[in-house]
XYZ file of C-alpha atoms in Angstrom:
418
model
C 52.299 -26.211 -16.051
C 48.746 -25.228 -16.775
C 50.018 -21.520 -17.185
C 52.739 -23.164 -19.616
C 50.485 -25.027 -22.074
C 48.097 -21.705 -22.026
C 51.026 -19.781 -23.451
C 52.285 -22.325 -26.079
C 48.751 -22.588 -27.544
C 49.044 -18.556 -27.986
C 52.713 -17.839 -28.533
C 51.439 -13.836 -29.624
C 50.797 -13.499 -25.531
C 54.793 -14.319 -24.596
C 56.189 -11.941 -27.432
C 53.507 -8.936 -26.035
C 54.309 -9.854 -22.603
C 57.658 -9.804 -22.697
C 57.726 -6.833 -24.446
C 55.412 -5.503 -22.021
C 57.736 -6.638 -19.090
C 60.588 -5.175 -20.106
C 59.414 -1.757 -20.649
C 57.123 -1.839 -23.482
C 53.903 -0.044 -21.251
C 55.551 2.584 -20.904
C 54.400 3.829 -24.619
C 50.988 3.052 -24.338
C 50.828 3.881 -20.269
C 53.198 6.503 -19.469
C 52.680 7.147 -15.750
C 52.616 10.229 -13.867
C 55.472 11.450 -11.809
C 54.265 12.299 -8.374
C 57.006 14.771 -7.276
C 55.924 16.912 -10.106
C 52.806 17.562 -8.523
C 51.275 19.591 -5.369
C 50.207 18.049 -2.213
C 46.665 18.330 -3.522
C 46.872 16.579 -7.112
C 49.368 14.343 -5.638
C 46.595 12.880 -3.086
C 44.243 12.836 -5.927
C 46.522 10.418 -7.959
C 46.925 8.214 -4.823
C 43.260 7.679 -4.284
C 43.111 7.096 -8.242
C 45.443 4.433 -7.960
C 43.621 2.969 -4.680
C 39.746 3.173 -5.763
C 40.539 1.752 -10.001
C 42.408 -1.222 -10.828
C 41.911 -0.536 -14.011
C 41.458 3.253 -14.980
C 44.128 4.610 -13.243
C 47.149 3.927 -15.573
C 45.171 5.135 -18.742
C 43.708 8.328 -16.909
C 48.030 8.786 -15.908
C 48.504 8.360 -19.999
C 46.449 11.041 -21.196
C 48.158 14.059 -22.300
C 48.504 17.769 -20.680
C 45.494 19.555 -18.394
C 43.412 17.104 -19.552
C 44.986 14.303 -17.592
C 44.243 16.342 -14.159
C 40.758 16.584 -14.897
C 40.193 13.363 -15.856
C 41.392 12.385 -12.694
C 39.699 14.409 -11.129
C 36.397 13.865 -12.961
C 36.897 9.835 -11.655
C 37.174 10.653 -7.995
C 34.258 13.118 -8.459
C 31.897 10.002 -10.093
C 33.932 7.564 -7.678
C 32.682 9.443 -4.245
C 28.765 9.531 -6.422
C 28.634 6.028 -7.070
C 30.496 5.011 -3.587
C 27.267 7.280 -1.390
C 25.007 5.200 -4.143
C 26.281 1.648 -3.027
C 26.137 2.025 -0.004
C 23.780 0.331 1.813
C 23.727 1.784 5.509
C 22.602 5.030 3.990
C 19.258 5.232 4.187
C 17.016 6.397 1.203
C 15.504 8.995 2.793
C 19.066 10.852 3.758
C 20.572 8.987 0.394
C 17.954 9.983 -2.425
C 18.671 13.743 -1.390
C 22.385 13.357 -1.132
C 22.739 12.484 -4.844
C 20.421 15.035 -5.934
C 22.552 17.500 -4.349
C 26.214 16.098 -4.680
C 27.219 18.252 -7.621
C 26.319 21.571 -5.394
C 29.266 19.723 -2.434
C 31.797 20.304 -5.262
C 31.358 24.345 -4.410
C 31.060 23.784 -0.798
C 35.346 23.769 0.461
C 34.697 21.770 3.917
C 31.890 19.216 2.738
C 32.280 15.728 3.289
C 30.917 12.329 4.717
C 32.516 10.178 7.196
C 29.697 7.582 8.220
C 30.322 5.502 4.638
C 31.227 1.908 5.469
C 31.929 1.353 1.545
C 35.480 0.089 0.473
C 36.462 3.617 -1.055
C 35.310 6.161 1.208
C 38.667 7.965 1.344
C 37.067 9.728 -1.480
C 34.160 10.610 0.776
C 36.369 11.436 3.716
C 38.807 13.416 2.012
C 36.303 14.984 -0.163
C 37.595 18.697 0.544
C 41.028 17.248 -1.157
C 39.205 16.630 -4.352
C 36.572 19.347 -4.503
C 39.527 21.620 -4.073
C 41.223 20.459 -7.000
C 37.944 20.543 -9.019
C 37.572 24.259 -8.197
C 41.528 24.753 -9.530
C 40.641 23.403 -13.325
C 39.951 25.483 -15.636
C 36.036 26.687 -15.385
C 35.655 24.851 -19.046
C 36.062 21.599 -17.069
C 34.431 22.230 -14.243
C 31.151 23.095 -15.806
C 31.548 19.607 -17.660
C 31.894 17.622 -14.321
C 29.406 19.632 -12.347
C 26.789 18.763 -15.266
C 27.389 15.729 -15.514
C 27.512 14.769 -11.568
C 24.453 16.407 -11.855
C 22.655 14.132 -14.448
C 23.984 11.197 -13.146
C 22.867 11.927 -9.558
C 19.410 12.488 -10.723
C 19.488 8.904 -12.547
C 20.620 6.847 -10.069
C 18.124 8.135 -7.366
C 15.695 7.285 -10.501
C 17.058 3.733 -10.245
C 17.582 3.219 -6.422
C 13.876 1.399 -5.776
C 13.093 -0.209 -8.809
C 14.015 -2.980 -11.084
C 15.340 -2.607 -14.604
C 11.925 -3.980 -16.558
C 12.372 -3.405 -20.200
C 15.440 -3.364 -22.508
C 14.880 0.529 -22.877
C 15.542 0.872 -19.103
C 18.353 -0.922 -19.924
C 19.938 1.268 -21.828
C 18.602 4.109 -19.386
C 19.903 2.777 -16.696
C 23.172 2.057 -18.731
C 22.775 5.978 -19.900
C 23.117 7.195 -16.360
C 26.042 5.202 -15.193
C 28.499 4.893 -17.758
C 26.772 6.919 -21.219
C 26.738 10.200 -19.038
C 30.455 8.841 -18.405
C 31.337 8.575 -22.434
C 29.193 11.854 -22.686
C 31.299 13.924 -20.183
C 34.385 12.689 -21.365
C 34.105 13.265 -24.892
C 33.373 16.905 -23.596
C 36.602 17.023 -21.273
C 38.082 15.963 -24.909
C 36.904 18.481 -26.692
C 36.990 21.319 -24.346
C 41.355 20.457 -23.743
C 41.345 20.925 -27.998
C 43.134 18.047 -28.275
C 39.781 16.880 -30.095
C 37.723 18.714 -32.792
C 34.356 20.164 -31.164
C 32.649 17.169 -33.200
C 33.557 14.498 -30.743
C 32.091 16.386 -27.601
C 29.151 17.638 -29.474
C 27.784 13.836 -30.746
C 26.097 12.719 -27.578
C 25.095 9.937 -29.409
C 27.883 8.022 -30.197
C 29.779 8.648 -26.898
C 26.826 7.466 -25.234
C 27.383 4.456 -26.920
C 30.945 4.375 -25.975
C 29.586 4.050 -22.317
C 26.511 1.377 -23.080
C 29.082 -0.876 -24.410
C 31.297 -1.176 -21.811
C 28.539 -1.201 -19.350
C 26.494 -3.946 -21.114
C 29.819 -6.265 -20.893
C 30.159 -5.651 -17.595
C 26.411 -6.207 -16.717
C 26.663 -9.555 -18.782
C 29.918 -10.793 -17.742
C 29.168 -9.917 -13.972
C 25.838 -12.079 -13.717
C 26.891 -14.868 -10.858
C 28.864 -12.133 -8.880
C 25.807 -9.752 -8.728
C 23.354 -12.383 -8.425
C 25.217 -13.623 -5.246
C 25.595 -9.714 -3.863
C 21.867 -9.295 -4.118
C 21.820 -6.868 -7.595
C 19.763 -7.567 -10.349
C 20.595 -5.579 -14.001
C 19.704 -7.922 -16.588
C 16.576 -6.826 -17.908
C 13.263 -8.594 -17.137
C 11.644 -7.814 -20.599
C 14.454 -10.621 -21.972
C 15.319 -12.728 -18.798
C 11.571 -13.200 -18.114
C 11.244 -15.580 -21.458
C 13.850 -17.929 -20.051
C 12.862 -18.354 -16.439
C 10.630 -17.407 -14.021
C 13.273 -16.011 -11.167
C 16.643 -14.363 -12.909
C 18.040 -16.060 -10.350
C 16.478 -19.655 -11.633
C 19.066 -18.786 -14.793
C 22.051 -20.317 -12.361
C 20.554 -23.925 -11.492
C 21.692 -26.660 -13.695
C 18.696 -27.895 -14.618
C 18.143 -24.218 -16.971
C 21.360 -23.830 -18.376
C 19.903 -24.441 -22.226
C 17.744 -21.719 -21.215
C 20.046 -19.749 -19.486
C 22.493 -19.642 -22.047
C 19.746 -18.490 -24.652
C 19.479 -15.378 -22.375
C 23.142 -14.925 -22.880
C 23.372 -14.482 -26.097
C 20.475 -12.546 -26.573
C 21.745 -9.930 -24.320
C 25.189 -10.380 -26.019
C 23.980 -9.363 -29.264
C 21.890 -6.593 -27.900
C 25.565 -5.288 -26.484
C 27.047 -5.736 -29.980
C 24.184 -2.942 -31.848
C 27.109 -0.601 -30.016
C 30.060 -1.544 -31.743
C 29.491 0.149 -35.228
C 28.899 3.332 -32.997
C 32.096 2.804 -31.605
C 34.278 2.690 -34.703
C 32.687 5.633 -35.457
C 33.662 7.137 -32.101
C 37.124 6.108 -32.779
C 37.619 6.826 -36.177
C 37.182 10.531 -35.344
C 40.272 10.527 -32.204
C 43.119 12.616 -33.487
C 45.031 12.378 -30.396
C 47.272 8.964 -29.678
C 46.796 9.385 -25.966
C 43.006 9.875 -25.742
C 42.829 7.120 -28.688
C 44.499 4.737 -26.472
C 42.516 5.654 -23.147
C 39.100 5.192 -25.553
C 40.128 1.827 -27.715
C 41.661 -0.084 -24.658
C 38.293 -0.577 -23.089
C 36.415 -1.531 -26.132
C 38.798 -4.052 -27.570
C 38.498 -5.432 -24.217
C 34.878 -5.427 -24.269
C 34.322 -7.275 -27.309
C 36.866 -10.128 -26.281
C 35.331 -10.601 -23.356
C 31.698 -10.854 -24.868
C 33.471 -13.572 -27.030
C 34.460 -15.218 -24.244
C 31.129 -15.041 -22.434
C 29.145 -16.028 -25.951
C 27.517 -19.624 -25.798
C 29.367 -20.040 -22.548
C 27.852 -22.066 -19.478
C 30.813 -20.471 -17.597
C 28.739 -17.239 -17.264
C 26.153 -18.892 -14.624
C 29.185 -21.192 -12.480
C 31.847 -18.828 -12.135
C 34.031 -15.806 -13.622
C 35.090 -15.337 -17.359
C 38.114 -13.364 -17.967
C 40.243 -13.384 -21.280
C 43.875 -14.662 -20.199
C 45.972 -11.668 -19.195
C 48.777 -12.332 -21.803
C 45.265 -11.569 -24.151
C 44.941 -8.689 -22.430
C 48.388 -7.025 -23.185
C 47.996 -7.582 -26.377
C 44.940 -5.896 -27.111
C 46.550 -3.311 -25.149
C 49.905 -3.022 -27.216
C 48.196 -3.519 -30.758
C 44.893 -0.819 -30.217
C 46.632 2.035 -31.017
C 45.255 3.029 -34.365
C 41.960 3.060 -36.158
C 42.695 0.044 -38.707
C 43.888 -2.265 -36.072
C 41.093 -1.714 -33.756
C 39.034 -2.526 -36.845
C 40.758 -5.757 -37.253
C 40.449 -6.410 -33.458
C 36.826 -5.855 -34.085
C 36.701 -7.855 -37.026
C 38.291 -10.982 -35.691
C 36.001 -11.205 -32.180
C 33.194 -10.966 -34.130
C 34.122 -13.611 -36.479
C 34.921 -15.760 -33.459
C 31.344 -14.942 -32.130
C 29.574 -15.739 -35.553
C 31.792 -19.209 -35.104
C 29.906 -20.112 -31.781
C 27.074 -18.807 -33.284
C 24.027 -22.184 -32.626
C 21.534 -22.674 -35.374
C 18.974 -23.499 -32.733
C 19.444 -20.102 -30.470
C 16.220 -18.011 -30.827
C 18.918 -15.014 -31.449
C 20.853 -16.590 -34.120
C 19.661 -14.372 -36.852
C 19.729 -11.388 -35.214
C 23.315 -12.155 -33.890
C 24.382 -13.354 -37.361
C 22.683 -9.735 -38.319
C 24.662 -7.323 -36.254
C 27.748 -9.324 -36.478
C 27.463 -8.667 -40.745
C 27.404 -5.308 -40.052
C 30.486 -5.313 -37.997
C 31.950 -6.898 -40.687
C 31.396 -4.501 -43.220
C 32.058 -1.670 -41.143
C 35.327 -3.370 -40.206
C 36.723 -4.263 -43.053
C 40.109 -2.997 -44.458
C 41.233 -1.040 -47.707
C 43.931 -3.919 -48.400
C 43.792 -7.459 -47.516
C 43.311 -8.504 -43.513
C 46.459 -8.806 -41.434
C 46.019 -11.190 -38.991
C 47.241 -10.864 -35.728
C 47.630 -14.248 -35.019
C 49.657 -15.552 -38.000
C 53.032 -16.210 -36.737
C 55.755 -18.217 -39.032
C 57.475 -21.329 -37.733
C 60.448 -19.947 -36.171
C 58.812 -17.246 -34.425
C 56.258 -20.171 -32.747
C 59.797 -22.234 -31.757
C 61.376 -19.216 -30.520
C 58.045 -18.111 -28.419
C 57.407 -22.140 -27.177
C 61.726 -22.114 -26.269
C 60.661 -18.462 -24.398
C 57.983 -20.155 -22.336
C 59.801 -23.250 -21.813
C 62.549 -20.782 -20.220
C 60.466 -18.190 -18.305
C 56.852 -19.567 -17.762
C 57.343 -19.003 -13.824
C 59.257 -15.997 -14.137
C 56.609 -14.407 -16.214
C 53.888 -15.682 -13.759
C 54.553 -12.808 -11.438
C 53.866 -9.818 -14.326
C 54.649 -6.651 -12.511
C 52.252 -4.660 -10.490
C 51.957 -2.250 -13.428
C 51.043 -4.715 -15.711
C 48.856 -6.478 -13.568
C 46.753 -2.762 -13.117
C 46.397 -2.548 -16.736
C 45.494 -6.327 -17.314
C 42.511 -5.570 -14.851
C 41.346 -3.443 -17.398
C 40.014 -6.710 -19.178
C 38.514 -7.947 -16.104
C 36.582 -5.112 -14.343
């Protein structure tokens, strides 16, 4: 019944998942057809779907050659970042290892089968992937090899110390998800599907990456505190506590909270960079693979904002949220209005008595003003009286049914989670 009174406070989240249900991800997420492909792509794809939750069915949506080495770009990074976590490597056979993974993606029988990391299929079948690498077009591979590269370089950089101050923040952020944004907007460019522009601005795609890194680092703060990892930054933590893991006992939640937003706001200097980013996507499918993320990220920094939660357990937006961010980010002007709206619920949370409040109140003006329509604001949760009756007699009918979303919704939904 819980699940029931959920939906009838947010009747939008029946009609989207309904609609989502019965067919409706199929416009946003087309997926890819695995008899269509070779023995080599289709293993890729398989290990795609195995290693991402929540990339896998937007990396299937893109359109043409560029889909392949997208795909193939995310195992690439995947089998980087699974040698990185891994724990039974030692640094001095691990430091040397990411220096040099880019050069394995030349060599046709490397690969490493002593991982004990959840993904090392990619590791283990390694030859699989490097083989497809070497099959895209040398435009792409150039773009992957670089950025493998760069981002092997910077996590060695990060393996024995601590992020200190809010500028190795966003380094640290710059080598594991801006390099991301970066090569992407390059894979973009170099398919043509996107003018040279978007590949070219380093800038702004590196912001792409920050944000949704930032949101992550934020949201993720109990689960990473309990694994051992530590990537708030002490330059802000250290004002609020002694320990960054003294932010999690009861007794400092005012404080601990204060943190929170701080670093919350610090995540939303990104989002005018991102409607940028956006506003320049020509192509519906790479539109939809960059917007989904960062309409997710913003709800769930709303969620997180002011929010104990953060320091006793998980924060998710509700899934039937979730789909419809998905189904309703598929243009500029909505996105904008997306925008709009979780920053005006952040400004609403806003406390006259956080140290941040003016610089919150600050960036959250400018999102504002960079998200305001031409015409008057369409809200997406206005809903006349008989479409609420019709959406509560929905729920009333198929709350359990709907409890059980498919396994292809429930990959996409993750996106809002992970």
């Amino acid at each position: 019944m819980e699940l029931l009174r959920k939906w009838l406070g947010h009747p939008e989240d029946i009609y989207h998942l309904l609609r989502f249900k019965m067919g409706g991800y199929r416009a946003v997420m087309p997926r890819v057809d695995p008899d269509t492909l070779g023995p080599g792509l289709r293993a890729c794809y398989r290990y795609l779907n195995q290693t991402s939750r929540s990339f896998a069915a937007v990396i299937q949506a893109l359109d043409g050659e560029l889909r392949h080495a997208v795909c193939i770009f995310y195992l690439v990074l995947r089998a980087l970042d699974t040698i990185e976590d891994d724990m039974t490597i030692s640094l001095d056979v691990k430091v040397p290892m990411l220096h040099e993974f880019h050069s394995y993606l030349y060599q046709p029988e490397w690969k490493y089968t002593e991982s004990k990391e959840k993904d090392r299929q990619v590791l283990e079948d390694f030859p699989t992937i490097s083989s497809e690498f070497r099959s895209l077009s040398k435009v792409y591979q150039d773009v992957i090899s670089d950025i493998c590269h760069k981002m092997g370089v910077g996590m060695a950089e990060f393996l024995e110390k601590k992020v200190d101050s809010q500028n190795e923040w966003d380094k640290y952020c710059h080598y594991v998800a801006g390099l991301v944004g970066i090569g992407l907007s390059r894979l973009f460019s170099a398919s043509e599907l996107e003018d040279p522009i978007v590949g070219q601005d380093t800038d702004l795609a590196n912001s792409m990456g920050l944000f949704l890194q930032k949101t992550n680092i934020i949201r993720d703060y109990l689960e990473d505190q309990l694994e051992g990892r530590e990537f708030w930054p002490r330059e802000v933590w250290s004002r609020y506590a002694k320990k960054l893991s003294d932010l999690a006992k009861p007794e400092n939640i005012d404080m601990a909270v204060q943190c929170l937003n701080e670093l919350i706001t610090n995540a939303l200097h990104h989002v005018p960079d991102v409607l940028t980013y956006l506003s320049r996507l020509k192509n519906q499918s790479v539109f939809n693979f960059c917007a989904i993320p960062q309409v997710m990220a913003i709800a769930t920094l709303a969620a997180c904002y002011n929010n104990k939660q953060v320091f006793r357990g998980v924060v998710k937006i509700r899934k039937g949220q979730a789909v419809t961010l998905m189904m309703d980010a598929t243009n500029i002007q909505a996105v904008k209005t997306i925008m709009y709206q979780y920053a005006e619920e952040i400004y609403q949370k806003i406390p006259s008595t956080d140290p941040s409040c003016h610089k919150t109140q600050q960036i959250v003006a400018s999102i504002r003003a960079r998200s305001l329509p031409h015409g008057p604001m369409a809200s997406r949760h206005h809903y006349s009286p008989i479409y609420v009756s019709c959406a509560m007699l929905l729920a009333a009918l198929s709350w359990q049914y709907l409890s059980t979303v498919s396994k292809a919704a429930e990959d996409l939904v993750q996106t809002g989670e992970n």
